PDB file of C-alpha atoms and ligand atoms in Angstrom:
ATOM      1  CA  UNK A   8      40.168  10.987 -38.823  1.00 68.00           C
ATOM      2  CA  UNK A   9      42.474   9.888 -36.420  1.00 88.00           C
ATOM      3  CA  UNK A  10      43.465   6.339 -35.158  1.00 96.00           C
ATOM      4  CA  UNK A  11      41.136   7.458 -31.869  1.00 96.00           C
ATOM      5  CA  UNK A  12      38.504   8.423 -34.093  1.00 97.00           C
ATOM      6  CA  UNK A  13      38.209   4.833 -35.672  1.00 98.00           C
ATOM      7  CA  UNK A  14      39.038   3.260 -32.372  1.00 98.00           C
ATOM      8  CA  UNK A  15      35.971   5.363 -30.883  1.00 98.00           C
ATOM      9  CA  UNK A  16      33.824   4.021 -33.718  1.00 98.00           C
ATOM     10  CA  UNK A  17      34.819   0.639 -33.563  1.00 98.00           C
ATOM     11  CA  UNK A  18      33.538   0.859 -29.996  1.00 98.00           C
ATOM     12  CA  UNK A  19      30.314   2.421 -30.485  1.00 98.00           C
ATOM     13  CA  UNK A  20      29.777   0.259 -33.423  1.00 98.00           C
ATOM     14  CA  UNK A  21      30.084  -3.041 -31.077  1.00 98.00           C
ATOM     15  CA  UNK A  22      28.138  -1.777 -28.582  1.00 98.00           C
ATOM     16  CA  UNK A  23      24.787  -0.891 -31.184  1.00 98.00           C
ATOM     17  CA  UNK A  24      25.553  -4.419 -32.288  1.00 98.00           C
ATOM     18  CA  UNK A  25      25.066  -5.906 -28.754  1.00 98.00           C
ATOM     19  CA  UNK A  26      28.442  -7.339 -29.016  1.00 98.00           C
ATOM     20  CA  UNK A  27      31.338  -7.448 -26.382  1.00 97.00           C
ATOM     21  CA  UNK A  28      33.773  -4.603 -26.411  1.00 97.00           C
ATOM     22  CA  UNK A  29      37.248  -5.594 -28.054  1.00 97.00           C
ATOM     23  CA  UNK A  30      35.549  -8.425 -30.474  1.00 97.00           C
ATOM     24  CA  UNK A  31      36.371  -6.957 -33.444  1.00 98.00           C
ATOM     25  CA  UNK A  32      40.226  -6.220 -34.490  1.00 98.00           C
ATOM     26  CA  UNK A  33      41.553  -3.558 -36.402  1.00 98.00           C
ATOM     27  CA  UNK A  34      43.867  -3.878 -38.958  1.00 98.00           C
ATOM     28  CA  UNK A  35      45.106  -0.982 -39.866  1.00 98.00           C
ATOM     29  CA  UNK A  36      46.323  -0.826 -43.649  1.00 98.00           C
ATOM     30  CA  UNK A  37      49.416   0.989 -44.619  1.00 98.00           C
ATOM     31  CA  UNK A  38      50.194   0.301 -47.629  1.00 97.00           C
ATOM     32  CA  UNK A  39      51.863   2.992 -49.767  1.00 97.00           C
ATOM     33  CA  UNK A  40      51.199   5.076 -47.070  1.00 97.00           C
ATOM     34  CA  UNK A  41      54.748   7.401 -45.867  1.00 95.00           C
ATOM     35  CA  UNK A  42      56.270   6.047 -43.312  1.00 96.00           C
ATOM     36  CA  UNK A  43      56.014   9.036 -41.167  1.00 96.00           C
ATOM     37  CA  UNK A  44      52.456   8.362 -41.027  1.00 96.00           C
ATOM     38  CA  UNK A  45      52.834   5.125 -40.290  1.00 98.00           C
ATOM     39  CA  UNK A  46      55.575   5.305 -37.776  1.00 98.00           C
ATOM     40  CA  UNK A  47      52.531   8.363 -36.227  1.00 97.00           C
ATOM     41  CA  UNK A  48      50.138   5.322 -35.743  1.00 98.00           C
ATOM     42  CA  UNK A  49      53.256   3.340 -33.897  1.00 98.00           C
ATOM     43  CA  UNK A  50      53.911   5.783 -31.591  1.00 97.00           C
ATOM     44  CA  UNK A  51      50.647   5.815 -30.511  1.00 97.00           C
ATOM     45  CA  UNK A  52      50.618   2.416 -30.012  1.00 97.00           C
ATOM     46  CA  UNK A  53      48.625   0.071 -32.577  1.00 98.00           C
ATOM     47  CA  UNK A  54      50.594  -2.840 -33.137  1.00 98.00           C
ATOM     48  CA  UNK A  55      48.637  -4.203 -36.092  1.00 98.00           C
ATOM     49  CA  UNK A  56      48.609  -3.610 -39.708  1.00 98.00           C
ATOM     50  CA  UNK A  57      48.342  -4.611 -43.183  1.00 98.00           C
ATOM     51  CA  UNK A  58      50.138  -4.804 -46.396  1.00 98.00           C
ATOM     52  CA  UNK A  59      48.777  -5.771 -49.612  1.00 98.00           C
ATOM     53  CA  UNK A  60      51.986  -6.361 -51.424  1.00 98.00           C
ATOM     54  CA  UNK A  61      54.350  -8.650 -49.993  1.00 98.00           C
ATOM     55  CA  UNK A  62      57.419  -6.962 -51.318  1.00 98.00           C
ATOM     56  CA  UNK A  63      56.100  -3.690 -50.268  1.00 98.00           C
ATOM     57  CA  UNK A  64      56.177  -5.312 -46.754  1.00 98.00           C
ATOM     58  CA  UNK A  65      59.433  -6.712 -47.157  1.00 98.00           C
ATOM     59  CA  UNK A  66      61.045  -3.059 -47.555  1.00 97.00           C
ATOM     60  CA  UNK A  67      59.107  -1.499 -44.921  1.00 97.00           C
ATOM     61  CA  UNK A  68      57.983  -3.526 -41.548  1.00 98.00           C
ATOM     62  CA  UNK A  69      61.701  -4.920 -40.601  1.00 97.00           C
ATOM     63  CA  UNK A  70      62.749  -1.539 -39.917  1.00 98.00           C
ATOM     64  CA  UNK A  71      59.507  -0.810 -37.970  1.00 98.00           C
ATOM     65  CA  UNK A  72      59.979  -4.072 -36.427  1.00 98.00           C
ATOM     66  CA  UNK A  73      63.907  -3.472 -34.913  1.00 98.00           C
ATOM     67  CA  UNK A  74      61.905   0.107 -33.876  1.00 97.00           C
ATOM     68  CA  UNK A  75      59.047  -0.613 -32.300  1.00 98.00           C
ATOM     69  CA  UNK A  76      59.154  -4.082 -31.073  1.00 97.00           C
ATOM     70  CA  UNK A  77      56.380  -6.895 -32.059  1.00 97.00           C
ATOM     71  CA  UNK A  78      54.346  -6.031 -34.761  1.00 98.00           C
ATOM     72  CA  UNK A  79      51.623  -8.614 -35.807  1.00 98.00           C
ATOM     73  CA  UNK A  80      51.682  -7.909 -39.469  1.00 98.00           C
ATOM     74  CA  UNK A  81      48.393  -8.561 -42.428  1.00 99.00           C
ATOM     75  CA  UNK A  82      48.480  -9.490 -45.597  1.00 98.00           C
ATOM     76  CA  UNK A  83      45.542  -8.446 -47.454  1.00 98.00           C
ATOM     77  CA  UNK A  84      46.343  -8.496 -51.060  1.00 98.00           C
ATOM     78  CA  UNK A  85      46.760 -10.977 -53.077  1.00 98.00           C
ATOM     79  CA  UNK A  86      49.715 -13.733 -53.005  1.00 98.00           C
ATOM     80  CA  UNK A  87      51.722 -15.078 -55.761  1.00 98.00           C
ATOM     81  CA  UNK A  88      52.702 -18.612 -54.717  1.00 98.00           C
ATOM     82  CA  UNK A  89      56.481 -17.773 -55.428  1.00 98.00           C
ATOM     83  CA  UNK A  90      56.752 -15.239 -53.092  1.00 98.00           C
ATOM     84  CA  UNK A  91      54.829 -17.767 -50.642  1.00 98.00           C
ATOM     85  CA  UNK A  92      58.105 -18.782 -48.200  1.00 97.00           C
ATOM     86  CA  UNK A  93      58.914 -15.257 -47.904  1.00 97.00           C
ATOM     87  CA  UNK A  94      55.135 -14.192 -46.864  1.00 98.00           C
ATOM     88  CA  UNK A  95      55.701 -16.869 -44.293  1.00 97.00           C
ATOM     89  CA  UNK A  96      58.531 -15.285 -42.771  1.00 96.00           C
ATOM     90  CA  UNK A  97      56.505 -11.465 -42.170  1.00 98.00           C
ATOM     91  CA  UNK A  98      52.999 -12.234 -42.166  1.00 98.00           C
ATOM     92  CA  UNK A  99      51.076 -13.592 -39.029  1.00 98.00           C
ATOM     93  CA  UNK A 100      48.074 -13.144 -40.622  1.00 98.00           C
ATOM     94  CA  UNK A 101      46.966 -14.004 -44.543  1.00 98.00           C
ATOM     95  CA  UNK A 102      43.755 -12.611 -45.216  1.00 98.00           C
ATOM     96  CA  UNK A 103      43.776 -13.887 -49.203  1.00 98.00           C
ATOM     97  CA  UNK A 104      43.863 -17.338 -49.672  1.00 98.00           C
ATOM     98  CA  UNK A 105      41.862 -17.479 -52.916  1.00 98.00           C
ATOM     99  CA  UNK A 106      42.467 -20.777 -54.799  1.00 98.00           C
ATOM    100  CA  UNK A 107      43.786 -24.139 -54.520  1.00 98.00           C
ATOM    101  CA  UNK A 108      47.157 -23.816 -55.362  1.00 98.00           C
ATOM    102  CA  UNK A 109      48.221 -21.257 -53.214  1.00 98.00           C
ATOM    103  CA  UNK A 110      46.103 -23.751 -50.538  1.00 98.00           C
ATOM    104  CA  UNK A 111      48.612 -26.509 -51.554  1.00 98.00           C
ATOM    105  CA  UNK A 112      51.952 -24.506 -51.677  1.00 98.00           C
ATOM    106  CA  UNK A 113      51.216 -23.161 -48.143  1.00 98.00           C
ATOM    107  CA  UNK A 114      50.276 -26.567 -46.912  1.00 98.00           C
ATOM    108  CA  UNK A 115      54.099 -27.921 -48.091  1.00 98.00           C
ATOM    109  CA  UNK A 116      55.866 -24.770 -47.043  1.00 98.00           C
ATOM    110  CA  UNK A 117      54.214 -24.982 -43.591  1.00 96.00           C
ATOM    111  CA  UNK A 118      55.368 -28.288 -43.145  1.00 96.00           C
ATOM    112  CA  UNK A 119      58.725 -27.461 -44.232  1.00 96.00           C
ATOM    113  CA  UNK A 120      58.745 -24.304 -42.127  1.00 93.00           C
ATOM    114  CA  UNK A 121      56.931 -26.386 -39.146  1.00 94.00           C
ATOM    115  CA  UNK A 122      54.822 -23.148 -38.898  1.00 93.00           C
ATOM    116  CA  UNK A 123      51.958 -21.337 -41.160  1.00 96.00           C
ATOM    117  CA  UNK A 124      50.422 -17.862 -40.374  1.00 98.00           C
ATOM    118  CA  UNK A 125      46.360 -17.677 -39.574  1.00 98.00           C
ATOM    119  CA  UNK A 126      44.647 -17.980 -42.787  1.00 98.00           C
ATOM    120  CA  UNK A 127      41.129 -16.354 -44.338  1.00 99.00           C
ATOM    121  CA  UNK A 128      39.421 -17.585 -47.205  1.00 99.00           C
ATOM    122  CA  UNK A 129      38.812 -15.015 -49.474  1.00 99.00           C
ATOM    123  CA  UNK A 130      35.453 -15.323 -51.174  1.00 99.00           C
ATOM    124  CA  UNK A 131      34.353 -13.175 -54.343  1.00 98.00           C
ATOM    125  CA  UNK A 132      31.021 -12.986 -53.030  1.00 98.00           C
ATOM    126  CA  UNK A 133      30.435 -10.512 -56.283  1.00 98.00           C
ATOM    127  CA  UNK A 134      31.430 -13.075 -58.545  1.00 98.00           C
ATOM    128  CA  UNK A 135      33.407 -10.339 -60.533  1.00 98.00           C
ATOM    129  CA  UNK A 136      35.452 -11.593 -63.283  1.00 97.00           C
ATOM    130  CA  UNK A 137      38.662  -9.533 -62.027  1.00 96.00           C
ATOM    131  CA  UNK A 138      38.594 -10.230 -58.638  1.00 97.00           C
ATOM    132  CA  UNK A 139      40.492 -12.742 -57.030  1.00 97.00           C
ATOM    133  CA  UNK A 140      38.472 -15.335 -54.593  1.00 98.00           C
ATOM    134  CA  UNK A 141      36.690 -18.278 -54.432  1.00 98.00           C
ATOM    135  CA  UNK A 142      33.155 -18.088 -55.826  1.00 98.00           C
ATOM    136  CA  UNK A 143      30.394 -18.773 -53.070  1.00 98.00           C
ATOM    137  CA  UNK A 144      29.109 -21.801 -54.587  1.00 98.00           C
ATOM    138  CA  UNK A 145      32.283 -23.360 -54.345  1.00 98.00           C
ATOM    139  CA  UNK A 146      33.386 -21.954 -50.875  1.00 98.00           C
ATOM    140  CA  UNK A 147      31.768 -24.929 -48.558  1.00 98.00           C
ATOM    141  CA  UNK A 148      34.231 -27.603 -50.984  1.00 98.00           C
ATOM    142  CA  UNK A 149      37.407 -25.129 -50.859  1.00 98.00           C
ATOM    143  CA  UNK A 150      36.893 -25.098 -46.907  1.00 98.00           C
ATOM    144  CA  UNK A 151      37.022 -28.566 -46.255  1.00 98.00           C
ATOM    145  CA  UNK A 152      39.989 -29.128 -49.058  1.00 98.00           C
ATOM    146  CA  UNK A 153      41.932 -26.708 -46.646  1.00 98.00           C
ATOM    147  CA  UNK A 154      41.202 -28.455 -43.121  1.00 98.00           C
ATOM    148  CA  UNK A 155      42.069 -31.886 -45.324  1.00 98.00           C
ATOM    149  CA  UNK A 156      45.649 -30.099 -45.119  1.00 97.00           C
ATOM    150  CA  UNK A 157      45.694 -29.318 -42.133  1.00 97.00           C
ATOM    151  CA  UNK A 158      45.877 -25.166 -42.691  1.00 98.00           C
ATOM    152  CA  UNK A 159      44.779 -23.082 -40.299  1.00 98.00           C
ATOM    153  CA  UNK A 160      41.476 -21.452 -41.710  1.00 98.00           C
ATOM    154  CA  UNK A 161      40.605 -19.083 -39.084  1.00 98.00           C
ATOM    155  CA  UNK A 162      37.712 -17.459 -41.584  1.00 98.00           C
ATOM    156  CA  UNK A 163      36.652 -15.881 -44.402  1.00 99.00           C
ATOM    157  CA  UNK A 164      37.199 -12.318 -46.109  1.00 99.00           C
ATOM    158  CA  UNK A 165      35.230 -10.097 -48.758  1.00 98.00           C
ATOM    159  CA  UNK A 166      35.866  -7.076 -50.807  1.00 98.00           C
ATOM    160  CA  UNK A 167      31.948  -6.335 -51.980  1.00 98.00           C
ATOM    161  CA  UNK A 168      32.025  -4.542 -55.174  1.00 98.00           C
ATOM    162  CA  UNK A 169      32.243  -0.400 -55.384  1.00 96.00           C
ATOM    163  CA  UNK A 170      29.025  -0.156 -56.726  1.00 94.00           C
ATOM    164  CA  UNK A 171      26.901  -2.713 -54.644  1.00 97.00           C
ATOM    165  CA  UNK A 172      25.568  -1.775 -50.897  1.00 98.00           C
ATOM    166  CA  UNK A 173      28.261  -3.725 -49.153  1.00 98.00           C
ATOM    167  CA  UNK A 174      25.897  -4.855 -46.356  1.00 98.00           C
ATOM    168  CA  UNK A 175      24.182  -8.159 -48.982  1.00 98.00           C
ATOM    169  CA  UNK A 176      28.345  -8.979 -49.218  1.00 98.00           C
ATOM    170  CA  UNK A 177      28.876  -8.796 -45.452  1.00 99.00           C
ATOM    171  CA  UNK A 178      25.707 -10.980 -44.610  1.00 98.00           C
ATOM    172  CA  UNK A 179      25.960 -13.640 -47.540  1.00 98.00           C
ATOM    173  CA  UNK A 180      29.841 -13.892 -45.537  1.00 99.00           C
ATOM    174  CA  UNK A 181      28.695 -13.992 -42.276  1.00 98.00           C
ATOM    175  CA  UNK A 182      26.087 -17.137 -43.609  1.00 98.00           C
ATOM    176  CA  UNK A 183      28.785 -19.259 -45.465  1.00 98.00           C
ATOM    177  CA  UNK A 184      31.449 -18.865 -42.324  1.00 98.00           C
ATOM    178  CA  UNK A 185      28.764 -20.374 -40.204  1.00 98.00           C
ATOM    179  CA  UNK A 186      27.132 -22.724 -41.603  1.00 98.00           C
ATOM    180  CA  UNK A 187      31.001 -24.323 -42.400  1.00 98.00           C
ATOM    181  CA  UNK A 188      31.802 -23.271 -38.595  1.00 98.00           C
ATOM    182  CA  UNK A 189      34.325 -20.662 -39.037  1.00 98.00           C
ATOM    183  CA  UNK A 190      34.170 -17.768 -36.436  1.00 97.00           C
ATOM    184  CA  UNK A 191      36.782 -14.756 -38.084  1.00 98.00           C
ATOM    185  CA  UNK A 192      35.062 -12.762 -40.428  1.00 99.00           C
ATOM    186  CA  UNK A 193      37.666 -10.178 -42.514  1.00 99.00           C
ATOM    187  CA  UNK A 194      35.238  -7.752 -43.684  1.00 98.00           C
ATOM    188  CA  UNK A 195      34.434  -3.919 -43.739  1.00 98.00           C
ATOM    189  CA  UNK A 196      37.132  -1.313 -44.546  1.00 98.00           C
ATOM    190  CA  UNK A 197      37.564   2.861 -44.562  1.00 98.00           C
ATOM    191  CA  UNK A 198      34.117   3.215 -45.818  1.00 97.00           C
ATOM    192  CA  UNK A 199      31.581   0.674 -44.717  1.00 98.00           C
ATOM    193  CA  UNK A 200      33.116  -0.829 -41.685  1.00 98.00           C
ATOM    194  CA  UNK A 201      30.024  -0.238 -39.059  1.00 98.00           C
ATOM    195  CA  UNK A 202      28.385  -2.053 -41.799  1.00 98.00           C
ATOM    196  CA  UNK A 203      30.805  -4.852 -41.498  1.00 98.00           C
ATOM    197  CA  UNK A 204      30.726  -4.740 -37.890  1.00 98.00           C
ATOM    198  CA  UNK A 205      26.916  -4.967 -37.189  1.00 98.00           C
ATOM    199  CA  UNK A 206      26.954  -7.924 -39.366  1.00 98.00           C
ATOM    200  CA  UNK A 207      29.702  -9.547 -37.343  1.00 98.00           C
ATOM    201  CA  UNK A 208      33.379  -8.487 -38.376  1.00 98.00           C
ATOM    202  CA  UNK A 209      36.025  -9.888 -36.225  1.00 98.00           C
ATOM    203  CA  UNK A 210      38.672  -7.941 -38.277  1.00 98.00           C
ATOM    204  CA  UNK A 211      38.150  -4.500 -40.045  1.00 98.00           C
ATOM    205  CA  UNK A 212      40.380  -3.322 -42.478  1.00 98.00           C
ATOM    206  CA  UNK A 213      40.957   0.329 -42.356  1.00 98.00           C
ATOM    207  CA  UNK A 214      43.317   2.075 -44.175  1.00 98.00           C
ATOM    208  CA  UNK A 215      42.378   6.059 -45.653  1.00 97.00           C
ATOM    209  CA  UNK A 216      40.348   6.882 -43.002  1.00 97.00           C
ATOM    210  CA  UNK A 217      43.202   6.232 -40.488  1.00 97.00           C
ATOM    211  CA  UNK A 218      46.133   7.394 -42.346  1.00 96.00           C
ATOM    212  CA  UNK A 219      44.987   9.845 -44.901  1.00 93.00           C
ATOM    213  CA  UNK A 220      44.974   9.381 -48.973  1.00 91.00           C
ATOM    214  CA  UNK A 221      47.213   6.729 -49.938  1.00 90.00           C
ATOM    215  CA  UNK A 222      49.758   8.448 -52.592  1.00 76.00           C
ATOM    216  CA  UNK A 223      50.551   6.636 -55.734  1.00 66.00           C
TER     217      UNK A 223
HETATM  218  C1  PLP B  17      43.578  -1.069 -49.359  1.00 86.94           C
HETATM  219  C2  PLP B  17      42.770  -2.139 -48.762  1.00 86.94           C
HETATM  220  C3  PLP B  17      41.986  -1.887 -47.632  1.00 86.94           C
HETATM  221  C4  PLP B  17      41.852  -0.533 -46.982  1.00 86.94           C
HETATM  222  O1  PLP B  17      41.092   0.303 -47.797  1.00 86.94           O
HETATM  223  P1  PLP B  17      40.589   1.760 -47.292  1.00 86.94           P
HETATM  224  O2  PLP B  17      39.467   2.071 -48.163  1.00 86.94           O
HETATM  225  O3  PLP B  17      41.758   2.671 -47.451  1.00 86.94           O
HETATM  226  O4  PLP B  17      40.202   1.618 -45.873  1.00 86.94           O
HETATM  227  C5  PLP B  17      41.271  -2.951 -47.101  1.00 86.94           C
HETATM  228  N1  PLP B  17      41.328  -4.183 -47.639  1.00 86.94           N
HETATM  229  C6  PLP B  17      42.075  -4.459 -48.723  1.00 86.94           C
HETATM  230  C7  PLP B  17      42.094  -5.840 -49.272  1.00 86.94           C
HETATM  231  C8  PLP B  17      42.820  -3.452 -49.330  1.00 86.94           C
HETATM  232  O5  PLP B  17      43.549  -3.728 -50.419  1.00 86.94           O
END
């Protein structure tokens, strides 16, 4: 596949949903990915992407950056709240704000900084053990404890389990950003992101199908 490809389907998968062309956002995910593919996907122009690993980030996007101009940058992984400040100063976008600590250590950095990236709630709408997220039950409580600190919440995010059909995740997402008034919906990545878009993703997150098998 090629960034076209997904583009195309993006597209076509907007249009089947009735929705207006350009509503959903692609991030496209580059982590351990070689930079020659990445810098590929530059030269033809995307300008936004994801990292799940802030120090990953840290090595690779300033160069990128000083080449290719304004980059608005993802994180989609998870966030340890001491490398917090330093997410602050590459990431316009957090997709993985999980628990109330992290909520409180970007509320005090963001005043210090006088700035704070977007923000997505990340629900484990699986309720797996080993996934990081808030549990559904408790989502509608986390939400308001993060407008009481003045974050930006922009919306929430999923990663359905491997082994579930992705599309009960997307839609039990979709119902808990509404009914707490939150428009961005982070969902849908290489594999079930038409899914994710008929059920109203504002932001995909592609990464293999884009950019090839990520090497480890
Ligand atoms: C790696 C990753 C993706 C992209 O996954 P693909 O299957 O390669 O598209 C999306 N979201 C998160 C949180 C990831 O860690």
């Amino acid at each position: 596949m090629s960034l076209d490809d997904i583009q195309a389907r993006i597209r076509k998968a907007e249009q089947d949903a009735g929705r207006p062309e350009g509503s959903v956002r692609l991030v496209a995910v580059s982590k351990k990915q070689p930079d020659g593919r990445v810098a590929s996907v530059l030269e033809q122009g995307h300008r936004i992407f994801g990292e799940n690993q802030v120090q990953e980030a840290a090595t690779k996007w300033p160069g990128f950056r000083d080449r290719f101009g304004e980059i608005e940058l993802h994180l989609v992984g998870p966030l340890q709240t001491n490398k917090a400040r330093q997410a602050l100063g590459l990431f316009q976008v957090i997709h993985s704000l999980d628990r109330p600590k992290l909520a409180r250590t970007l509320a005090r950095l963001s005043q210090e900084e006088g700035q704070c990236p977007d923000l997505f709630i990340q629900v484990n709408t699986g309720e797996e053990p080993q996934k990081a997220g808030v549990l559904p039950a408790e989502a509608d409580d986390f939400i308001v404890d993060c407008r009481g600190m003045d974050l930006p919440v922009m919306g929430l995010m999923c990663i359905p389990p491997v082994d579930e059909e992705p599309s009960l995740h997307f839609a039990l997402l979709a119902k808990i950003a509404e009914r707490n008034g939150l428009e961005g919906l982070s969902m849908g990545m290489s594999s079930d992101f038409e899914k994710a878009i008929a059920l109203g993703a504002t932001h995909v997150r592609v990464g293999s199908a884009i950019f090839g098998e990520r090497a480890y």
